PDB file of C-alpha atoms in Angstrom:
ATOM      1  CA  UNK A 174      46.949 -50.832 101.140  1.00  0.00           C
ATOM      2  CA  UNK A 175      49.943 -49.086 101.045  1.00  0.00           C
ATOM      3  CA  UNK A 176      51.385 -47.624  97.924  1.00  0.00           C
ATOM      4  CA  UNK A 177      54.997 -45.713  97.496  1.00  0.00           C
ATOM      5  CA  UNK A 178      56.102 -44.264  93.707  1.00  0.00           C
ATOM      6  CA  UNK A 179      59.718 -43.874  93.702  1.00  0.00           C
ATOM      7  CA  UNK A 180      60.438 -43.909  97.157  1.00  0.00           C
ATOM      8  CA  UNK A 181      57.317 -41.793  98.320  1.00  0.00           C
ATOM      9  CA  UNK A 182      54.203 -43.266 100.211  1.00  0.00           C
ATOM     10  CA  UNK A 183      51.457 -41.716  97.807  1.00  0.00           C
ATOM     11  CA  UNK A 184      47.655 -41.166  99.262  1.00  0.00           C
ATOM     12  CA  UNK A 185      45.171 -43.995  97.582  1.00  0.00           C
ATOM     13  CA  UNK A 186      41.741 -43.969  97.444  1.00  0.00           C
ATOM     14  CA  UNK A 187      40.468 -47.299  95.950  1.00  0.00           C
ATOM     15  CA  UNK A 188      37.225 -46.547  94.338  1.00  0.00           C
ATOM     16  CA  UNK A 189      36.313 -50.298  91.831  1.00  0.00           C
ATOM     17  CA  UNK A 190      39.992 -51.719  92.646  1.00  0.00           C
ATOM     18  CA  UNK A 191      39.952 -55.207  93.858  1.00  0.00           C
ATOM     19  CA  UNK A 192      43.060 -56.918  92.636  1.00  0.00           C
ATOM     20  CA  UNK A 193      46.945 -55.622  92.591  1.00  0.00           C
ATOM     21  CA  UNK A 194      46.383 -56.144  88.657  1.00  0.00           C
ATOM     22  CA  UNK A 195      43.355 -53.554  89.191  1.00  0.00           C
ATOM     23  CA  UNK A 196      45.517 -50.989  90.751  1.00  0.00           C
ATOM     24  CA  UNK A 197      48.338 -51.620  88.576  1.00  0.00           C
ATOM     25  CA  UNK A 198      46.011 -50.894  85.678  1.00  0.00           C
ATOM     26  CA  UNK A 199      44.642 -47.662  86.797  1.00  0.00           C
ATOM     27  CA  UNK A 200      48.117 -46.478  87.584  1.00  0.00           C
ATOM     28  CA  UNK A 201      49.975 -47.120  84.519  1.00  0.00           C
ATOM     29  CA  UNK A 202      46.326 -45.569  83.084  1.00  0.00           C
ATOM     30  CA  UNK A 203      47.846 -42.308  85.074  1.00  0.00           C
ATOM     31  CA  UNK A 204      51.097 -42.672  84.316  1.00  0.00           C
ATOM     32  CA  UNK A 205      51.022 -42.642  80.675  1.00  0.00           C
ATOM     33  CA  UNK A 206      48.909 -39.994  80.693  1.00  0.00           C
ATOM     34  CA  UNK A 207      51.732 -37.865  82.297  1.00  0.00           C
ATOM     35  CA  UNK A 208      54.493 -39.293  80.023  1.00  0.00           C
ATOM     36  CA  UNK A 209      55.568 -41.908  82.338  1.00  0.00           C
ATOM     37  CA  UNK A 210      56.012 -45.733  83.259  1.00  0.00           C
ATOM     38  CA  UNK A 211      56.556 -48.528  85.323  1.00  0.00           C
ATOM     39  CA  UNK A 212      59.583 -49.752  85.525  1.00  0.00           C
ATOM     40  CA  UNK A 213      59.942 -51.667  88.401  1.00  0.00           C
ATOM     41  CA  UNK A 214      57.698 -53.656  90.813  1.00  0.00           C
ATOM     42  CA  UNK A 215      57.744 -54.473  94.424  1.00  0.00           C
ATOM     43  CA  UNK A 216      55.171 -56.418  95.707  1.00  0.00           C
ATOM     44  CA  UNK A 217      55.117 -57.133  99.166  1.00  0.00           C
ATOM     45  CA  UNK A 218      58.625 -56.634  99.689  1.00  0.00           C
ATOM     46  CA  UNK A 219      59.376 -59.211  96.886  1.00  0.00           C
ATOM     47  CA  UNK A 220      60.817 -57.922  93.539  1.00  0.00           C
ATOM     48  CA  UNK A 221      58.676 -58.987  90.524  1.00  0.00           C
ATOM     49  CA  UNK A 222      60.223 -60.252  87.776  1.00  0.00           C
ATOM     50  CA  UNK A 223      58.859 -60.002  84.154  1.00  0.00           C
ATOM     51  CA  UNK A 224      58.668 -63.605  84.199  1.00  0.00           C
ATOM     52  CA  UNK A 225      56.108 -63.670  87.445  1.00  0.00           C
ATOM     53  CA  UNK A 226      54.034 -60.175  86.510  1.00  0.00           C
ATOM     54  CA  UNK A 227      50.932 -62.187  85.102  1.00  0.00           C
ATOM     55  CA  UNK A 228      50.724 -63.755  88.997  1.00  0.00           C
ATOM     56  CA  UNK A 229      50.565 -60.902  90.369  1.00  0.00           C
ATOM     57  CA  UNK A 230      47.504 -59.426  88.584  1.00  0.00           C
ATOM     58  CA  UNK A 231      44.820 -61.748  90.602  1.00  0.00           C
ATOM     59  CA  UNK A 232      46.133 -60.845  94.423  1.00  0.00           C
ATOM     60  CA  UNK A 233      43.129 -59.329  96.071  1.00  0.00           C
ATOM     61  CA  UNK A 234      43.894 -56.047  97.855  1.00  0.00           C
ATOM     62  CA  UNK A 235      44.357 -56.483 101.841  1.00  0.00           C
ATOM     63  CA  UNK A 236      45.008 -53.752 104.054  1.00  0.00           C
ATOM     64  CA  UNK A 237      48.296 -54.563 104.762  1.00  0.00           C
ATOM     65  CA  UNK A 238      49.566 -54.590 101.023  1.00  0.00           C
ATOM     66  CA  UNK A 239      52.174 -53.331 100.018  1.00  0.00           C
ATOM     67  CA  UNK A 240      52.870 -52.161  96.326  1.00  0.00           C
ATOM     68  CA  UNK A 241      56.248 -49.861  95.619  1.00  0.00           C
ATOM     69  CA  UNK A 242      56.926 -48.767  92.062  1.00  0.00           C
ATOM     70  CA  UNK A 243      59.710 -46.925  90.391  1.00  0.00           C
ATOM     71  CA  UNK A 244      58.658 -44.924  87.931  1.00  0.00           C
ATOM     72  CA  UNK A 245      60.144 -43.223  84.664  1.00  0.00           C
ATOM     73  CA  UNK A 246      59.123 -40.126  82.440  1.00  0.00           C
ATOM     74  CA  UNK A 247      60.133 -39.442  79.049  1.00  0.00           C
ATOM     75  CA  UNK A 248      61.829 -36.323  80.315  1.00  0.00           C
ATOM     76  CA  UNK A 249      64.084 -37.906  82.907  1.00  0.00           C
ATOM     77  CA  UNK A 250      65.068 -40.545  80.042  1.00  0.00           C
ATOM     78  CA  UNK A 251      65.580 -37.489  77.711  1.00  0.00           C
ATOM     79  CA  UNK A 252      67.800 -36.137  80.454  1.00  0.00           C
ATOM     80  CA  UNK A 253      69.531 -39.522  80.962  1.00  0.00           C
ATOM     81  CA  UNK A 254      70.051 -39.670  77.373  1.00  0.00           C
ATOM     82  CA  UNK A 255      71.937 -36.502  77.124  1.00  0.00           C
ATOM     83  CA  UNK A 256      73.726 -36.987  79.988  1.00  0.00           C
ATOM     84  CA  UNK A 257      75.585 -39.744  78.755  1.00  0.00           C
ATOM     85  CA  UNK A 258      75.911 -38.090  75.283  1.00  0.00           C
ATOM     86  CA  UNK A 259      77.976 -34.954  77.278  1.00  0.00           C
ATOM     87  CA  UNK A 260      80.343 -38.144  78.952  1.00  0.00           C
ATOM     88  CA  UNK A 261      80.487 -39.362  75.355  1.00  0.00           C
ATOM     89  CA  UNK A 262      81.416 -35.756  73.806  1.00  0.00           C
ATOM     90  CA  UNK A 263      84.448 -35.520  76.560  1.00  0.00           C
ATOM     91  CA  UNK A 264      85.945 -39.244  75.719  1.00  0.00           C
ATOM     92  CA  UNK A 265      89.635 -38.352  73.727  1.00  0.00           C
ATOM     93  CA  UNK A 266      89.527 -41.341  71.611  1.00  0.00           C
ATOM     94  CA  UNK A 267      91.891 -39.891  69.051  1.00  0.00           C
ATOM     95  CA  UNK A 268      94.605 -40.119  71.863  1.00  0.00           C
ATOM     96  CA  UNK A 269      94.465 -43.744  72.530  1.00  0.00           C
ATOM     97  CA  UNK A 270      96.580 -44.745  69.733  1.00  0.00           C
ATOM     98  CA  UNK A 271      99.790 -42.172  70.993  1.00  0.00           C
ATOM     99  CA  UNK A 272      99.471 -43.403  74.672  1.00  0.00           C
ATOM    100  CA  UNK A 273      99.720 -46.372  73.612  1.00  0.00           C
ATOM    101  CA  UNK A 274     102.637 -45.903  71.328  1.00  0.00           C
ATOM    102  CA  UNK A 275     104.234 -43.665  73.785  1.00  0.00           C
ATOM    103  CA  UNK A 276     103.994 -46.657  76.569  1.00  0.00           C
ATOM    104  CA  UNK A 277     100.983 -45.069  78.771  1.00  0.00           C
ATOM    105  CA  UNK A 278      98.894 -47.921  79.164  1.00  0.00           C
ATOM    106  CA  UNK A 279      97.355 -46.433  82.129  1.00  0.00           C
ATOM    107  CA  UNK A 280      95.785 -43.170  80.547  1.00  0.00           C
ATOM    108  CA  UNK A 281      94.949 -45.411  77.950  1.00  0.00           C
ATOM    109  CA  UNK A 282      93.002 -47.314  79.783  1.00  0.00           C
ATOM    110  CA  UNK A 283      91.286 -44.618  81.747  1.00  0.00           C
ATOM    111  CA  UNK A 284      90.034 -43.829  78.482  1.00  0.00           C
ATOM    112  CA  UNK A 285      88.876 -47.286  77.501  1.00  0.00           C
ATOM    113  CA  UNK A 286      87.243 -47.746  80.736  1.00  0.00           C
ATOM    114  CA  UNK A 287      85.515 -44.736  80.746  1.00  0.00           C
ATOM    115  CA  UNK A 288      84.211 -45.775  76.662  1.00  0.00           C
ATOM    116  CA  UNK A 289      82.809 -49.016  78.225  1.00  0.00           C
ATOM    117  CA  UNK A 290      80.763 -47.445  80.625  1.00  0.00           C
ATOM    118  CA  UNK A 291      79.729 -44.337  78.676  1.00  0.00           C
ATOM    119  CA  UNK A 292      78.784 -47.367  75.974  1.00  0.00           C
ATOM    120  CA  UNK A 293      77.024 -49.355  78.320  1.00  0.00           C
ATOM    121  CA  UNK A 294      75.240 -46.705  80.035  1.00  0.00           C
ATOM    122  CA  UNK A 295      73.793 -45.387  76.123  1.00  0.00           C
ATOM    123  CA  UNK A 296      72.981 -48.592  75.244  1.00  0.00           C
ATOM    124  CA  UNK A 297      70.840 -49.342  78.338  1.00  0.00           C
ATOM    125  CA  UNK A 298      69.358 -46.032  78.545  1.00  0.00           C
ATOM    126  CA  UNK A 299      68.203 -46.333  75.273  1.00  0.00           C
ATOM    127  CA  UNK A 300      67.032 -49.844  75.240  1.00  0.00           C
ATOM    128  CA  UNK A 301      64.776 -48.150  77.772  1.00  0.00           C
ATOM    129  CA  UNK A 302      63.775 -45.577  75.180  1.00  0.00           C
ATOM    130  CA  UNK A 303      61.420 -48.811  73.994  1.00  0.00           C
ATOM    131  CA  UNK A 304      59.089 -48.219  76.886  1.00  0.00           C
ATOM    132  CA  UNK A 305      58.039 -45.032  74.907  1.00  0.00           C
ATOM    133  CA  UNK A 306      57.122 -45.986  71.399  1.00  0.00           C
ATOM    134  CA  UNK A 307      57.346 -42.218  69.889  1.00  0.00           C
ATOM    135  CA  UNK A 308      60.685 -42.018  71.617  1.00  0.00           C
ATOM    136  CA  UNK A 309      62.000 -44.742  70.447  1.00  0.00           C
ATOM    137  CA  UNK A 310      61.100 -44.239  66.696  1.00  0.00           C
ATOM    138  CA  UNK A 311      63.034 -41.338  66.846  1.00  0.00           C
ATOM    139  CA  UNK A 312      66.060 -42.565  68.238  1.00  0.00           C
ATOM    140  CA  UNK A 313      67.847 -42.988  64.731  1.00  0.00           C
ATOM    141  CA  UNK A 314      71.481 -42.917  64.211  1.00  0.00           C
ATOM    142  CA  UNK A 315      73.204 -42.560  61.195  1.00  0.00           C
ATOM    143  CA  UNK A 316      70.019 -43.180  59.441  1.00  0.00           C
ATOM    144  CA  UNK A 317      69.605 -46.768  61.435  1.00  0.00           C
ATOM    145  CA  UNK A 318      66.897 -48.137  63.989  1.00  0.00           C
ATOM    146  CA  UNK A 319      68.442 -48.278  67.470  1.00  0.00           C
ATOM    147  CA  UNK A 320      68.689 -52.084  67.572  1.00  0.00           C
ATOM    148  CA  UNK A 321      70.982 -52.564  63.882  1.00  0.00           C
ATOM    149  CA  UNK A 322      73.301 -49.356  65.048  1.00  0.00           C
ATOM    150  CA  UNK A 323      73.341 -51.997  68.295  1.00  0.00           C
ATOM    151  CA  UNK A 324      73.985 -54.631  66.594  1.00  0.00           C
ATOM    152  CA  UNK A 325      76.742 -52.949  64.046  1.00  0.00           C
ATOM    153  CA  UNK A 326      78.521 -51.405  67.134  1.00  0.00           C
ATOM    154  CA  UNK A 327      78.979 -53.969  69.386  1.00  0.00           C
ATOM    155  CA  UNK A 328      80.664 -55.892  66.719  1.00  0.00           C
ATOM    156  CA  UNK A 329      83.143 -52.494  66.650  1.00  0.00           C
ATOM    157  CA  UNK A 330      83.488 -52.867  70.185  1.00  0.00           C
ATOM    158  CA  UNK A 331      84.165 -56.942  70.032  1.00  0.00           C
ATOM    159  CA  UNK A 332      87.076 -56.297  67.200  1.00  0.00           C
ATOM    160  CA  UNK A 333      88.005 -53.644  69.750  1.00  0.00           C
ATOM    161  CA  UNK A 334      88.329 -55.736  72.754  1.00  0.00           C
ATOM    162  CA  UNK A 335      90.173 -58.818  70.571  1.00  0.00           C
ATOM    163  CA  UNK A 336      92.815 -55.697  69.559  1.00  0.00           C
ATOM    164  CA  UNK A 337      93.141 -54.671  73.008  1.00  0.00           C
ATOM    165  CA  UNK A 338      93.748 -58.367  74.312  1.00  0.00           C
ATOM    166  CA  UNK A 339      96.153 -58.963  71.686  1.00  0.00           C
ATOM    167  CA  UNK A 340      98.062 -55.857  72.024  1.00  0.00           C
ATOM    168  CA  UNK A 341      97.129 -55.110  68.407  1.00  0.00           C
ATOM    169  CA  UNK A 342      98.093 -51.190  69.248  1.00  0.00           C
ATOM    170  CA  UNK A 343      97.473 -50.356  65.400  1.00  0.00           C
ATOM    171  CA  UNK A 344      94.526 -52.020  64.816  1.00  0.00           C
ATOM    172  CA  UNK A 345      93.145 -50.344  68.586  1.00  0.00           C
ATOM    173  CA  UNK A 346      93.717 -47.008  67.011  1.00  0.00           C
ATOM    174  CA  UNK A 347      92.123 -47.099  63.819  1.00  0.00           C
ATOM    175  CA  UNK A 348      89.106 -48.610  65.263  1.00  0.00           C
ATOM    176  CA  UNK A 349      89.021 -46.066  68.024  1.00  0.00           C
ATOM    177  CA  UNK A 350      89.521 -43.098  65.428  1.00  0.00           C
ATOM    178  CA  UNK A 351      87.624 -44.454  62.392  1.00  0.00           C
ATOM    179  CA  UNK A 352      85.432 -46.220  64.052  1.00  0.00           C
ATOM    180  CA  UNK A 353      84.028 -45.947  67.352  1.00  0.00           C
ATOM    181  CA  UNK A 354      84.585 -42.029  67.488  1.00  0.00           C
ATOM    182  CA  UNK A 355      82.249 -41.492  64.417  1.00  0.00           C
ATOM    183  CA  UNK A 356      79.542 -43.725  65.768  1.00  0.00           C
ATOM    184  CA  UNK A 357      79.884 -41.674  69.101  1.00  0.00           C
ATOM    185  CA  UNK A 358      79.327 -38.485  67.116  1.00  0.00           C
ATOM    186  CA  UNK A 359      75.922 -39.867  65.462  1.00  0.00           C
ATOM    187  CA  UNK A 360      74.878 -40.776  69.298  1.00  0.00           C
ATOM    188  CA  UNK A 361      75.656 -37.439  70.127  1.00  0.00           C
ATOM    189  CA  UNK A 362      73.830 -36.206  66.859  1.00  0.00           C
ATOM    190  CA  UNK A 363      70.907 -38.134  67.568  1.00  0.00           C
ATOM    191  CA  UNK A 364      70.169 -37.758  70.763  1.00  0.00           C
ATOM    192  CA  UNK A 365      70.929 -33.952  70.445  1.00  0.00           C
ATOM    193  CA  UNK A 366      67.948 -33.920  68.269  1.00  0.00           C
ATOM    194  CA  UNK A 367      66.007 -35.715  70.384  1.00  0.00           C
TER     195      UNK A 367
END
């Protein structure tokens, strides 16, 4: 069988491993041992889904099987985390509401754009954070679980996106200063601490 972990063909020796669930097992065994975990599947050439894992399991090993996995550590989502918590720290919210004013939808925008993906790239990073319980529990903001600051903030960011369809310029300002800035600054708090 052939095995690659994150793009490198790794040396196996099977030893009681009879199935793809077998291997899978002693791997992830390994993995967490080292802080790490699966977060992707190729089988064959064929992407697993979550949905089709439990098929998987029973495949008997043949010689020409072929298992790829991406892996992730705790570090590199640590790393990932902070990474997107220095974007977050250089995001000039406060001066969305005088372009604006002053007719510079463009910069605006820039700035918007660049909250969206800053946003979406915290939120999926650490939705990932899950995948590492003791992680995960410590990934409080403002004194909230991950999933209600979630919840609370995308409901900022939906009032946000009505305000920026309607041209609402006062109402994009306040909740980019009052709002959305502060909750940036307890991401950046809590992940600092991380």
């Amino acid at each position: 069988m052939r095995l690659n972990v994150n793009g490198q063909d790794i040396d196996v020796t099977l030893e009681d491993e009879k199935t793809v669930g077998d291997v899978l097992k002693s791997f992830e065994t390994a993995a967490s041992e080292n802080e790490a975990t699966t977060v992707r599947i190729v089988l064959d050439g064929e992407a697993v889904s979550p949905d089709r894992f439990d098929e998987i399991l029973d495949r008997p090993l043949e010689d020409k099987t072929s298992l790829e996995l991406t892996v992730l550590t705790k570090g590199q989502l640590i790393d990932s985390l902070k990474d997107v918590s220095e974007r977050i720290g250089r995001l000039s919210l406060e001066d969305i509401p005088v372009l604006l004013q002053g007719g510079k939808d463009k910069e605006a925008a820039a700035i918007i754009d660049s909250l969206a993906s800053d946003c979406n790239a915290f939120f999926h990073t650490a939705s990932m954070a899950s995948l590492f319980p003791e992680l995960y529990g410590k990934l409080a903001i403002d004194g909230a679980d991950f999933m209600d600051f979630f919840k609370d903030f995308l409901s900022i960011l939906s009032d946000f996106k009505d305000a920026m369809e309607g041209n609402d310029t006062v109402t994009v300002g306040d909740l980019a200063e009052y709002e959305i800035e502060p909750r940036l600054k307890a991401v950046m708090k809590a992940i600092a601490a991380l």
